[in-house]
Amino acid sequence: MLVISRAPRKSSGACSRSIGGRKTCLGSTCMPCYLCLILHSHFFSLLNNKTGIHFFILSCISVCLTKTEGSRDNGTWQPVIDDLELIKNMTKFIDIDAMLYTDKGQPNCKLTVMRCFLLELHVILHESDDKTLNRTVWNVIITANSTLSSKTSTKELGCKKCEEFEEKNFAEFLDDFMSTVRSLNHPSNTT
């Protein structure tokens, strides 16, 4: 039992009965102090048993764990989509006559297809002299590679090599690239 004693003062009954010649006066003491003391005593008594120690250790470990892959995918491709829209608008005024390996028909090979699209973006860097376009293409490559780097352990079986894809012009390449990125950005995606 917690007892705080003070010198007696004249009050209108805030003090209770006397203990050992002194009166206890709890009326002017702040409640958060009592709550803090109570919580501390319960916390330390929790650590005195086996269950409490296991709970404490697991709580400490859970703070260090990273998020799951599923929660990290939601919306991480949005900056890539925005940059691809910007590239699409820029290329209305820039003529790029490159034929690029493009695939749209492999729903189980999205990550492999993404890696192929990113390799083909290097061709655009080589073909284009526009500095703004090249900066935006580099931004797409860097952003997409950083997002893909978390999935390097993912293996997709039965996927074609990039050179086996159909060659299409730059406008069709961008459209297929954007649809692939949008499918990766969808929250229900589990690949």
XYZ file of C-alpha atoms in Angstrom:
191
model
C 0.000 0.000 0.000
C 1.310 3.399 -0.950
C 1.141 6.047 1.735
C 2.323 9.578 1.336
C 2.482 11.620 4.484
C 2.716 15.346 5.000
C 2.723 17.743 7.783
C -0.830 18.318 8.922
C -2.496 21.423 7.670
C -5.822 22.919 8.235
C -8.150 21.743 5.544
C -11.768 20.959 5.166
C -11.469 17.177 5.345
C -9.152 16.243 2.484
C -6.971 14.338 4.927
C -7.955 10.913 6.156
C -7.324 9.179 9.479
C -3.940 9.412 11.091
C -1.361 6.647 10.771
C 1.320 6.618 13.443
C 0.638 10.165 14.526
C 0.651 11.541 10.977
C -2.276 12.220 8.727
C -2.245 10.975 5.125
C -3.230 13.600 2.644
C -3.947 12.344 -0.880
C -6.145 15.164 -2.075
C -3.394 17.349 -3.509
C -1.170 14.598 -4.991
C -1.454 14.064 -8.744
C -3.060 10.848 -9.967
C -0.595 10.200 -12.841
C 2.117 9.608 -10.229
C 0.035 6.840 -8.662
C -0.785 5.350 -12.052
C 2.878 5.349 -12.986
C 3.841 3.560 -9.775
C 1.074 0.993 -10.209
C 2.019 0.291 -13.834
C 5.688 -0.079 -12.929
C 4.924 -2.535 -10.184
C 2.698 -4.610 -12.505
C 5.286 -4.536 -15.288
C 8.055 -5.822 -13.047
C 5.802 -8.474 -11.529
C 4.982 -9.589 -15.085
C 8.686 -10.197 -15.686
C 8.871 -12.412 -12.602
C 7.065 -15.289 -14.316
C 7.942 -17.326 -17.395
C 4.998 -16.159 -19.508
C 5.810 -12.519 -18.859
C 9.426 -12.974 -19.887
C 8.393 -14.718 -23.127
C 5.897 -11.947 -23.868
C 8.541 -9.270 -23.230
C 11.145 -10.973 -25.451
C 8.677 -11.528 -28.312
C 7.543 -7.905 -28.059
C 11.137 -6.712 -28.366
C 11.758 -8.992 -31.352
C 8.571 -7.899 -33.136
C 9.768 -4.302 -33.168
C 12.775 -5.332 -35.264
C 10.818 -7.313 -37.875
C 10.171 -5.787 -41.284
C 6.818 -5.515 -42.990
C 5.559 -8.383 -45.090
C 5.922 -8.339 -48.867
C 2.174 -8.054 -49.383
C 1.826 -4.842 -47.458
C 4.841 -3.310 -49.153
C 3.547 -3.777 -52.721
C 0.533 -1.561 -52.406
C 1.290 1.660 -54.291
C 5.058 1.233 -54.638
C 4.857 1.341 -58.424
C 2.965 4.641 -58.551
C 6.098 6.812 -59.103
C 7.036 4.574 -62.053
C 3.544 4.969 -63.519
C 3.770 8.755 -63.127
C 7.145 8.871 -64.883
C 5.882 6.637 -67.700
C 2.951 9.018 -68.224
C 5.457 11.864 -68.399
C 7.570 9.963 -70.944
C 4.459 9.239 -73.007
C 3.610 12.951 -73.087
C 7.208 13.884 -73.987
C 7.410 11.421 -76.860
C 4.548 13.129 -78.669
C 7.140 15.724 -79.667
C 10.168 13.419 -79.976
C 10.526 10.832 -82.730
C 11.982 7.550 -81.502
C 11.981 4.912 -84.217
C 13.443 2.058 -82.168
C 11.850 -1.374 -82.211
C 11.766 -2.812 -78.698
C 11.106 -6.290 -77.299
C 7.631 -6.091 -75.817
C 5.498 -8.671 -74.078
C 2.015 -8.412 -72.669
C 0.743 -11.976 -72.644
C 2.487 -13.691 -69.703
C 0.438 -13.117 -66.543
C 2.597 -15.491 -64.467
C 5.856 -13.815 -65.500
C 5.271 -10.206 -64.482
C 8.615 -9.727 -62.745
C 10.571 -11.282 -65.612
C 8.684 -9.096 -68.082
C 9.436 -6.038 -65.915
C 13.145 -6.828 -65.981
C 12.978 -7.089 -69.785
C 11.142 -3.770 -70.055
C 13.820 -2.138 -67.915
C 16.574 -3.548 -70.128
C 14.811 -2.125 -73.176
C 14.704 1.312 -71.555
C 18.492 1.382 -71.895
C 17.950 1.282 -75.669
C 15.830 4.434 -75.351
C 18.673 6.114 -73.464
C 20.997 5.238 -76.331
C 18.576 6.322 -79.083
C 17.394 9.616 -77.595
C 19.321 12.880 -77.419
C 16.703 14.666 -75.310
C 18.141 15.321 -71.824
C 14.757 15.635 -70.111
C 13.572 12.348 -71.585
C 16.823 10.625 -70.612
C 16.565 11.920 -67.034
C 13.001 10.647 -66.748
C 13.938 7.270 -68.249
C 16.818 6.976 -65.752
C 14.401 7.821 -62.966
C 12.086 4.998 -64.096
C 15.005 2.561 -64.243
C 16.269 3.488 -60.776
C 12.833 3.515 -59.135
C 11.718 0.246 -60.721
C 15.022 -1.504 -59.947
C 14.826 -0.461 -56.306
C 11.298 -1.867 -56.115
C 12.315 -5.066 -57.915
C 15.405 -5.537 -55.730
C 13.180 -6.632 -52.844
C 11.925 -9.502 -55.035
C 15.238 -10.862 -56.304
C 14.578 -14.212 -54.680
C 11.316 -14.659 -56.609
C 11.715 -17.274 -59.350
C 9.206 -17.461 -62.183
C 9.235 -20.711 -64.112
C 8.330 -21.148 -67.770
C 8.950 -17.539 -68.803
C 10.324 -16.501 -72.189
C 13.642 -14.734 -72.582
C 13.527 -11.067 -73.511
C 14.787 -11.755 -77.050
C 11.818 -14.068 -77.683
C 9.303 -11.241 -77.223
C 7.682 -9.519 -80.163
C 9.332 -6.322 -81.397
C 7.054 -3.288 -81.302
C 7.453 0.437 -81.790
C 8.065 2.779 -78.861
C 4.417 3.861 -78.411
C 3.186 0.252 -78.153
C 6.137 -0.585 -75.890
C 5.131 2.218 -73.501
C 1.477 1.136 -73.463
C 2.381 -2.477 -72.651
C 4.961 -1.355 -70.092
C 2.382 0.834 -68.336
C -0.212 -1.951 -68.260
C 2.367 -4.339 -66.751
C 3.341 -1.805 -64.071
C -0.322 -1.125 -63.289
C -0.944 -4.844 -62.834
C 2.004 -4.972 -60.406
C 0.671 -1.941 -58.555
C -2.746 -3.522 -58.029
C -3.268 -4.415 -54.325
C -4.598 -7.901 -55.105
C -1.315 -8.841 -56.834
C 0.444 -11.716 -55.079
C 3.445 -12.385 -57.335
